[in-house]
Coordinates of C-alpha atoms and ligand atoms in Angstrom, one line a residue:
M1267 CA 164.2 8.1 -28.4
T1268 CA 165.1 8.6 -32.0
N1269 CA 166.3 12.0 -33.1
L1270 CA 163.8 14.6 -34.4
T1271 CA 163.5 15.1 -38.1
R1272 CA 161.9 17.9 -40.1
E1273 CA 159.4 15.3 -41.4
S1274 CA 158.4 14.3 -37.9
L1275 CA 157.8 18.0 -37.0
A1276 CA 155.8 18.6 -40.2
A1277 CA 153.5 15.7 -39.0
R1278 CA 153.1 17.6 -35.7
D1279 CA 152.1 20.7 -37.6
A1280 CA 149.5 18.8 -39.7
A1281 CA 148.0 17.4 -36.5
D1282 CA 148.1 20.7 -34.6
P1283 CA 144.6 21.8 -33.4
L1284 CA 145.8 25.4 -33.4
R1285 CA 147.2 25.4 -37.0
R1286 CA 144.4 27.5 -38.4
K1287 CA 145.0 30.3 -36.0
R1288 CA 148.1 31.3 -37.9
D1289 CA 145.8 32.6 -40.7
E1290 CA 144.5 35.2 -38.3
F1291 CA 148.0 36.8 -38.1
D1292 CA 150.1 38.7 -40.6
V1293 CA 153.4 37.0 -40.2
P1294 CA 155.8 38.3 -42.9
E1295 CA 157.0 35.8 -45.5
G1296 CA 160.5 34.5 -44.8
V1297 CA 160.5 35.4 -41.2
I1298 CA 160.6 32.9 -38.3
Y1299 CA 159.2 35.0 -35.5
L1300 CA 160.5 33.9 -32.1
D1301 CA 159.9 37.2 -30.4
G1302 CA 156.2 37.3 -29.9
N1303 CA 156.9 37.3 -26.1
S1304 CA 158.4 40.8 -26.6
L1305 CA 156.1 42.2 -29.4
G1306 CA 153.3 40.0 -30.6
A1307 CA 152.6 39.7 -34.3
L1308 CA 149.9 41.7 -36.1
P1309 CA 146.4 40.2 -36.0
R1310 CA 144.9 40.6 -39.5
A1311 CA 141.7 42.2 -38.3
V1312 CA 143.5 45.1 -36.6
P1313 CA 144.3 47.4 -39.6
A1314 CA 140.6 47.5 -40.7
R1315 CA 139.5 48.4 -37.2
I1316 CA 142.1 51.1 -36.9
K1317 CA 141.1 52.5 -40.3
H1318 CA 137.5 52.5 -39.2
V1319 CA 138.3 54.2 -35.9
I1320 CA 140.4 56.9 -37.6
E1321 CA 138.2 57.6 -40.6
Q1322 CA 134.7 57.1 -39.2
E1323 CA 134.8 57.4 -35.5
W1324 CA 137.4 60.2 -35.4
G1325 CA 137.2 61.7 -38.8
E1326 CA 133.5 61.8 -39.2
G1327 CA 132.2 61.4 -35.6
L1328 CA 134.7 63.7 -34.0
I1329 CA 134.0 64.4 -30.4
R1330 CA 130.5 62.9 -30.7
S1331 CA 132.2 59.5 -30.8
W1332 CA 133.0 59.5 -27.1
N1333 CA 129.3 58.7 -26.7
R1334 CA 128.3 57.3 -30.1
A1335 CA 131.2 54.9 -30.5
K1336 CA 131.3 54.3 -26.7
W1337 CA 135.0 55.2 -26.5
M1338 CA 135.0 55.5 -22.8
E1339 CA 133.8 51.9 -22.4
L1340 CA 136.9 50.5 -24.0
P1341 CA 139.1 50.2 -20.9
G1342 CA 136.5 48.1 -19.2
R1343 CA 135.5 46.1 -22.2
I1344 CA 139.1 45.2 -22.9
G1345 CA 139.6 44.3 -19.3
A1346 CA 136.6 41.9 -19.5
K1347 CA 138.3 40.2 -22.6
I1348 CA 141.6 39.8 -20.7
A1349 CA 139.9 38.6 -17.5
P1350 CA 139.3 34.9 -18.6
L1351 CA 142.9 34.6 -19.7
V1352 CA 144.1 35.5 -16.2
G1353 CA 141.5 33.7 -14.2
A1354 CA 139.7 36.8 -13.1
R1355 CA 136.1 38.2 -13.1
A1356 CA 135.2 40.7 -15.8
D1357 CA 134.9 43.5 -13.3
E1358 CA 138.4 42.8 -11.8
V1359 CA 140.4 43.8 -14.8
I1360 CA 140.8 47.1 -16.6
A1361 CA 143.0 48.3 -19.5
C1362 CA 145.0 51.5 -19.1
D1363 CA 148.4 53.1 -19.2
S1364 CA 151.6 51.1 -19.4
T1365 CA 152.7 48.2 -17.2
S1366 CA 155.2 50.4 -15.5
V1367 CA 152.6 53.1 -14.6
N1368 CA 150.2 50.4 -13.5
L1369 CA 152.8 49.0 -11.2
Y1370 CA 153.1 52.4 -9.6
K1371 CA 149.4 52.4 -9.0
V1372 CA 149.3 49.0 -7.3
I1373 CA 152.5 49.4 -5.3
T1374 CA 151.2 52.6 -3.8
A1375 CA 147.8 51.1 -3.2
A1376 CA 149.2 48.0 -1.5
L1377 CA 151.5 50.0 0.7
R1378 CA 148.6 52.1 1.9
L1379 CA 146.6 49.0 2.7
N1380 CA 149.4 47.6 4.8
P1381 CA 150.6 50.8 6.6
G1382 CA 152.3 49.2 9.6
R1383 CA 154.9 47.4 7.6
R1384 CA 158.0 48.6 5.7
V1385 CA 159.4 45.8 3.6
I1386 CA 158.7 45.2 -0.1
L1387 CA 160.1 41.8 -1.0
S1388 CA 161.2 40.9 -4.5
E1389 CA 164.0 39.1 -6.3
H1390 CA 167.3 40.2 -7.8
A1391 CA 166.2 38.8 -11.2
N1392 CA 162.9 40.7 -11.3
F1393 CA 162.4 42.9 -14.4
P1394 CA 164.2 46.2 -13.8
T1395 CA 161.2 48.5 -14.3
D1396 CA 159.4 46.7 -11.4
L1397 CA 162.3 47.4 -9.1
Y1398 CA 162.8 51.0 -10.3
I1399 CA 159.1 51.8 -9.9
A1400 CA 159.2 50.4 -6.3
Q1401 CA 162.2 52.5 -5.6
G1402 CA 160.5 55.7 -6.9
A1403 CA 157.3 55.0 -4.9
M1404 CA 159.2 54.4 -1.7
G1405 CA 161.2 57.6 -2.2
L1406 CA 158.1 59.6 -2.6
I1407 CA 156.3 58.0 0.4
D1408 CA 159.4 58.6 2.5
K1409 CA 158.4 56.4 5.4
G1410 CA 161.5 54.3 5.6
H1411 CA 160.4 51.5 3.3
E1412 CA 163.0 49.0 2.2
L1413 CA 163.2 47.0 -1.0
K1414 CA 164.5 43.6 0.0
L1415 CA 165.8 41.4 -2.8
V1416 CA 166.5 37.7 -2.5
E1417 CA 167.1 34.8 -4.9
G1418 CA 163.9 33.6 -6.6
A1419 CA 164.0 30.2 -4.8
E1420 CA 164.2 32.0 -1.4
I1421 CA 161.1 34.2 -1.7
A1422 CA 158.7 32.0 0.2
D1423 CA 161.1 31.7 3.2
A1424 CA 161.9 35.4 3.2
I1425 CA 158.2 36.4 3.8
D1426 CA 157.8 37.4 7.4
D1427 CA 155.8 39.7 9.7
R1428 CA 157.7 42.8 8.5
T1429 CA 156.7 42.1 4.8
A1430 CA 154.2 44.6 3.6
L1431 CA 154.2 43.5 0.0
V1432 CA 155.6 40.7 -2.1
M1433 CA 156.2 41.9 -5.7
L1434 CA 157.1 39.3 -8.3
T1435 CA 157.0 38.6 -12.0
H1436 CA 155.2 35.3 -12.4
I1437 CA 157.3 34.1 -15.3
D1438 CA 160.9 35.3 -15.3
F1439 CA 161.7 37.4 -18.4
K1440 CA 165.1 35.9 -18.9
S1441 CA 165.1 32.3 -17.8
G1442 CA 161.3 31.6 -18.3
R1443 CA 161.0 30.1 -14.7
I1444 CA 157.5 30.2 -13.2
H1445 CA 156.8 31.1 -9.6
D1446 CA 154.3 29.1 -7.7
M1447 CA 151.5 31.7 -7.5
R1448 CA 149.3 29.7 -5.3
A1449 CA 151.9 28.8 -2.7
I1450 CA 153.6 32.2 -2.5
T1451 CA 150.3 34.1 -2.3
A1452 CA 149.1 31.7 0.5
K1453 CA 152.4 32.2 2.4
A1454 CA 152.2 36.0 2.0
H1455 CA 148.6 36.1 3.3
E1456 CA 149.5 33.8 6.2
K1457 CA 152.1 36.3 7.2
G1458 CA 149.9 39.4 6.7
A1459 CA 151.5 40.6 3.4
L1460 CA 149.9 41.5 0.1
V1461 CA 151.1 40.3 -3.3
I1462 CA 151.5 41.9 -6.7
W1463 CA 152.0 39.6 -9.7
D1464 CA 153.5 40.9 -12.9
L1465 CA 151.9 38.9 -15.7
A1466 CA 153.9 40.4 -18.6
H1467 CA 155.2 37.0 -19.7
S1468 CA 152.1 35.0 -18.5
A1469 CA 149.0 36.6 -20.0
G1470 CA 148.3 34.8 -23.2
A1471 CA 151.1 32.4 -22.6
L1472 CA 149.3 30.1 -20.2
Q1473 CA 146.1 30.0 -18.2
V1474 CA 146.7 32.2 -15.1
E1475 CA 144.5 31.6 -12.0
L1476 CA 144.4 34.9 -10.2
D1477 CA 141.1 34.3 -8.4
A1478 CA 141.8 30.7 -7.6
C1479 CA 145.1 31.7 -6.1
N1480 CA 143.4 34.5 -4.2
A1481 CA 145.9 37.0 -5.7
D1482 CA 145.6 40.6 -4.5
F1483 CA 146.9 42.7 -7.3
A1484 CA 148.3 42.0 -10.8
I1485 CA 149.4 44.0 -13.8
G1486 CA 150.4 42.9 -17.3
C1487 CA 151.3 43.9 -20.7
G1488 CA 149.1 44.3 -23.9
Y1489 CA 151.8 44.1 -26.5
K1490 CA 153.5 40.8 -25.8
Y1491 CA 151.4 37.6 -26.0
L1492 CA 148.2 39.7 -26.3
N1493 CA 149.4 41.2 -29.6
G1494 CA 148.0 44.7 -29.0
G1495 CA 150.8 46.4 -30.9
P1496 CA 153.8 48.4 -29.9
G1497 CA 153.2 50.3 -26.6
A1498 CA 149.6 48.9 -26.4
P1499 CA 147.7 49.7 -23.2
A1500 CA 148.5 47.4 -20.3
F1501 CA 146.1 46.0 -17.7
V1502 CA 145.5 46.0 -13.9
F1503 CA 143.7 43.5 -11.7
I1504 CA 142.5 44.1 -8.2
R1505 CA 140.7 41.3 -6.4
K1506 CA 137.0 42.3 -6.0
D1507 CA 136.9 42.6 -2.2
L1508 CA 139.9 44.9 -2.2
Q1509 CA 138.8 47.3 -4.9
E1510 CA 136.7 49.7 -2.7
K1511 CA 139.6 49.9 -0.2
V1512 CA 142.1 51.2 -2.7
Q1513 CA 142.9 54.9 -2.6
P1514 CA 144.5 55.7 -5.9
A1515 CA 147.8 57.7 -5.8
L1516 CA 147.4 58.7 -9.4
S1517 CA 144.0 60.3 -8.8
G1518 CA 143.1 61.6 -12.2
W1519 CA 139.8 62.9 -13.4
I1520 CA 138.9 59.8 -15.6
G1521 CA 139.1 57.7 -12.4
H1522 CA 136.8 60.1 -10.6
K1523 CA 133.3 59.0 -9.6
R1524 CA 131.8 61.7 -11.7
P1525 CA 134.4 63.2 -14.1
F1526 CA 132.0 65.5 -15.8
D1527 CA 130.8 67.2 -12.6
F1528 CA 134.1 69.0 -12.6
I1529 CA 134.2 69.4 -8.8
T1530 CA 137.3 70.3 -6.9
Q1531 CA 137.4 67.2 -4.6
Y1532 CA 138.7 63.8 -5.8
E1533 CA 136.4 60.9 -5.2
P1534 CA 137.4 57.4 -6.6
G1535 CA 135.2 55.9 -9.2
P1536 CA 133.5 52.6 -8.7
G1537 CA 135.6 49.4 -8.6
M1538 CA 138.3 49.2 -11.2
H1539 CA 137.4 52.5 -12.7
R1540 CA 139.5 54.2 -10.0
M1541 CA 142.6 52.8 -11.7
L1542 CA 142.0 55.0 -14.7
V1543 CA 143.9 58.3 -14.7
G1544 CA 143.5 60.4 -17.9
T1545 CA 141.9 60.2 -21.3
P1546 CA 142.4 56.7 -22.8
P1547 CA 144.4 56.4 -26.0
I1548 CA 141.5 55.3 -28.3
L1549 CA 143.6 54.3 -31.3
A1550 CA 145.8 52.0 -29.2
M1551 CA 142.8 50.7 -27.2
S1552 CA 141.0 49.9 -30.4
A1553 CA 143.9 47.9 -31.7
L1554 CA 144.2 45.9 -28.5
D1555 CA 140.4 45.4 -28.4
T1556 CA 140.4 43.8 -31.8
A1557 CA 143.6 41.8 -31.2
L1558 CA 142.0 40.2 -28.2
D1559 CA 139.3 38.6 -30.4
V1560 CA 141.7 36.0 -31.6
W1561 CA 141.4 34.4 -28.2
R1562 CA 137.6 33.8 -28.5
D1563 CA 137.9 30.2 -29.6
V1564 CA 141.3 29.3 -28.0
D1565 CA 141.3 26.5 -25.4
M1566 CA 144.1 27.6 -23.1
K1567 CA 144.9 23.9 -22.2
V1568 CA 145.5 23.2 -25.9
L1569 CA 147.6 26.4 -26.1
R1570 CA 149.7 25.5 -23.1
A1571 CA 150.3 21.9 -24.3
K1572 CA 151.6 23.2 -27.7
S1573 CA 153.7 25.8 -26.0
L1574 CA 155.4 23.3 -23.7
D1575 CA 155.8 20.9 -26.7
M1576 CA 157.5 23.7 -28.6
G1577 CA 159.9 24.3 -25.7
T1578 CA 160.7 20.6 -25.4
V1579 CA 161.3 20.3 -29.2
F1580 CA 163.5 23.4 -29.3
S1581 CA 165.5 22.2 -26.4
R1582 CA 165.9 18.8 -27.9
L1583 CA 167.0 20.3 -31.2
L1584 CA 169.7 22.3 -29.4
V1585 CA 171.0 19.0 -28.0
E1586 CA 170.7 17.0 -31.1
R1587 CA 171.7 19.5 -33.7
C1588 CA 174.0 21.9 -31.8
A1589 CA 176.1 19.6 -29.6
G1590 CA 179.5 20.9 -28.7
M1591 CA 178.7 24.5 -29.7
N1592 CA 179.0 26.0 -26.2
M1593 CA 175.3 26.7 -25.9
V1594 CA 173.8 26.4 -22.5
N1595 CA 170.1 26.1 -22.1
I1596 CA 169.2 28.1 -19.0
T1597 CA 165.5 27.4 -19.2
P1598 CA 164.0 25.1 -16.5
P1599 CA 163.6 21.6 -18.1
D1600 CA 160.6 20.8 -15.9
D1601 CA 157.3 21.6 -17.7
A1602 CA 155.6 22.7 -14.5
I1603 CA 157.9 25.7 -14.0
R1604 CA 158.7 26.7 -17.6
G1605 CA 157.0 29.5 -19.4
S1606 CA 156.7 29.9 -23.2
Q1607 CA 160.3 30.4 -24.1
V1608 CA 163.8 28.9 -24.3
S1609 CA 166.8 30.9 -23.2
V1610 CA 170.3 30.0 -24.2
S1611 CA 173.5 31.4 -23.0
H1612 CA 176.6 31.7 -25.2
P1613 CA 179.5 34.1 -24.9
E1614 CA 178.8 35.5 -28.4
S1615 CA 175.0 35.7 -27.9
Y1616 CA 174.7 39.3 -29.1
A1617 CA 176.5 38.7 -32.4
I1618 CA 174.8 35.4 -33.0
M1619 CA 171.4 37.0 -32.5
Q1620 CA 172.3 39.8 -34.9
E1621 CA 173.2 37.2 -37.6
L1622 CA 170.0 35.2 -36.8
V1623 CA 167.9 38.3 -37.3
A1624 CA 169.7 39.1 -40.6
R1625 CA 168.7 35.7 -41.8
G1626 CA 165.1 36.1 -40.8
V1627 CA 165.1 34.3 -37.5
I1628 CA 163.9 36.9 -35.0
G1629 CA 164.6 36.3 -31.3
D1630 CA 166.2 38.7 -28.9
F1631 CA 169.2 39.2 -26.8
R1632 CA 169.2 39.9 -23.0
A1633 CA 172.3 41.0 -21.3
P1634 CA 174.8 39.7 -20.4
D1635 CA 174.8 36.6 -22.6
C1636 CA 171.3 35.3 -23.2
M1637 CA 169.6 34.5 -26.5
R1638 CA 165.9 34.3 -25.9
F1639 CA 163.5 32.4 -28.2
G1640 CA 159.8 32.9 -27.4
F1641 CA 157.0 30.5 -28.6
T1642 CA 153.6 31.8 -29.5
P1643 CA 151.5 28.8 -30.3
L1644 CA 148.9 30.8 -32.2
Y1645 CA 151.1 31.5 -35.1
L1646 CA 154.3 29.3 -34.9
R1647 CA 154.8 25.9 -36.5
F1648 CA 157.0 23.1 -35.3
T1649 CA 158.9 23.2 -38.7
D1650 CA 159.7 26.8 -37.9
L1651 CA 161.6 25.6 -34.9
W1652 CA 163.6 23.1 -37.0
D1653 CA 164.4 25.8 -39.6
A1654 CA 165.5 28.2 -36.9
V1655 CA 167.8 25.7 -35.2
E1656 CA 169.4 24.8 -38.5
I1657 CA 170.2 28.4 -39.2
L1658 CA 171.5 28.8 -35.7
R1659 CA 173.7 25.8 -36.1
D1660 CA 175.1 27.1 -39.4
I1661 CA 175.9 30.5 -37.9
V1662 CA 177.8 29.0 -35.0
A1663 CA 179.5 26.3 -37.1
T1664 CA 180.7 28.7 -39.7
G1665 CA 181.5 31.6 -37.4
A1666 CA 179.2 33.8 -39.5
W1667 CA 178.4 35.8 -36.3
D1668 CA 182.0 37.2 -36.3
K1669 CA 181.4 40.5 -38.1
P1670 CA 182.7 43.9 -37.2
A1671 CA 179.2 45.4 -37.4
Y1672 CA 178.0 43.1 -34.6
K1673 CA 180.7 44.4 -32.2
V1674 CA 178.6 47.5 -31.6
R1675 CA 175.4 47.1 -29.7
A1676 CA 172.2 48.7 -31.0
A1677 CA 170.3 51.0 -28.6
I1678 CA 167.5 48.5 -28.3
T1679 CA 168.3 44.8 -28.0
Ligands
PLP1050 C1 157.8 43.7 -20.7 C2 157.8 43.9 -19.3 C3 157.4 45.1 -18.7 C4 157.1 46.3 -19.6 O1 156.8 47.4 -19.0 P1 156.4 48.7 -19.9 O2 155.9 49.6 -18.9 O3 155.4 48.2 -20.9 O4 157.6 49.1 -20.6 C5 157.3 45.2 -17.3 N1 157.5 44.1 -16.5 C6 157.9 42.9 -17.1 C7 158.2 41.8 -16.2 C8 158.1 42.8 -18.4 O5 158.5 41.6 -19.0

């Protein structure tokens, strides 16, 4: 195999079936954005929608807009737009609250559905909020639940007849490794356990097959690959046949069967509506609603192929251009189990990432020593990958990362 060149990558860009999607995003000039897995770029149609919602729907319509602008339908309408991306039916997904809050809802729901069992099984490497929320829920329930953590590869074998719930993040936020949703869900069901899948790094990164895998519960994030904006509403999935069995722990009035009857007794609303708690944030919902329109004509097979290609190209560039620089690619090399990112460990990762960002190459740092580069096929070009790796190479070769300012860590990495 001959080494990659910038020209060969420019040819890939020219032949890329997704190349026009970039025009639907506002990617700043001079920035190579490899962090769309953490905060997606701004879809160009969003500012006009927000302006309309603020000036017309809110400013002019005032409270009348709850009916006239159908504000209360947004959570369900957005859920229906997310559903095809995660392999669910339109009435199995609803948008609301944050990923963390939605986790609380589904953990408590699942534990109630499996009352005879006490073990929540997850992995050490799971995203911290998932583990923290489980700890908080267990503390409140106070029935002797145990959070059992094993290594990712040992999950399937660790599911037994004490397991109430298996709670996993489908694509690992640090390494990008993908869990086998179908096999783990099947194993859990065989042993009488329920499963929650966290799709934070999956929704919009690849086609997820919740229904085909017979998944029970899932939650995911609106501001990563779905480009809904900072702190965008998240989403919840509950398989159709489980919905009516779910007793919400966060039993707010918007999830009530008849919120405007103002009665004293809580009764859960129909289907996914019971996952709603309080008044939806209409500005944020509107941004996410418009952001999701970019997916209308996207073939997820084409998207996944480009995403994997980008991972392969980036990994090859690290080998070809950055040999001997002490960078270790910790991403699974196998396409079948790799998400839409490449993660590299290096002892000076924090400082190197600061210098990369200073030069317009935006990725992120994950403790203790990981540089993370995310690939968003809708607005990234192959030549961006070349340019990013050339800048990375220069920073490490010249020691430009070694600056006093980079010895102090910012609050948010
Ligand atoms: C990003 C992410 C979250 C985010 O949770 P928030 O409530 O939005 O802060 C949760 N879980 C995983 C796996 C994530 O990657």
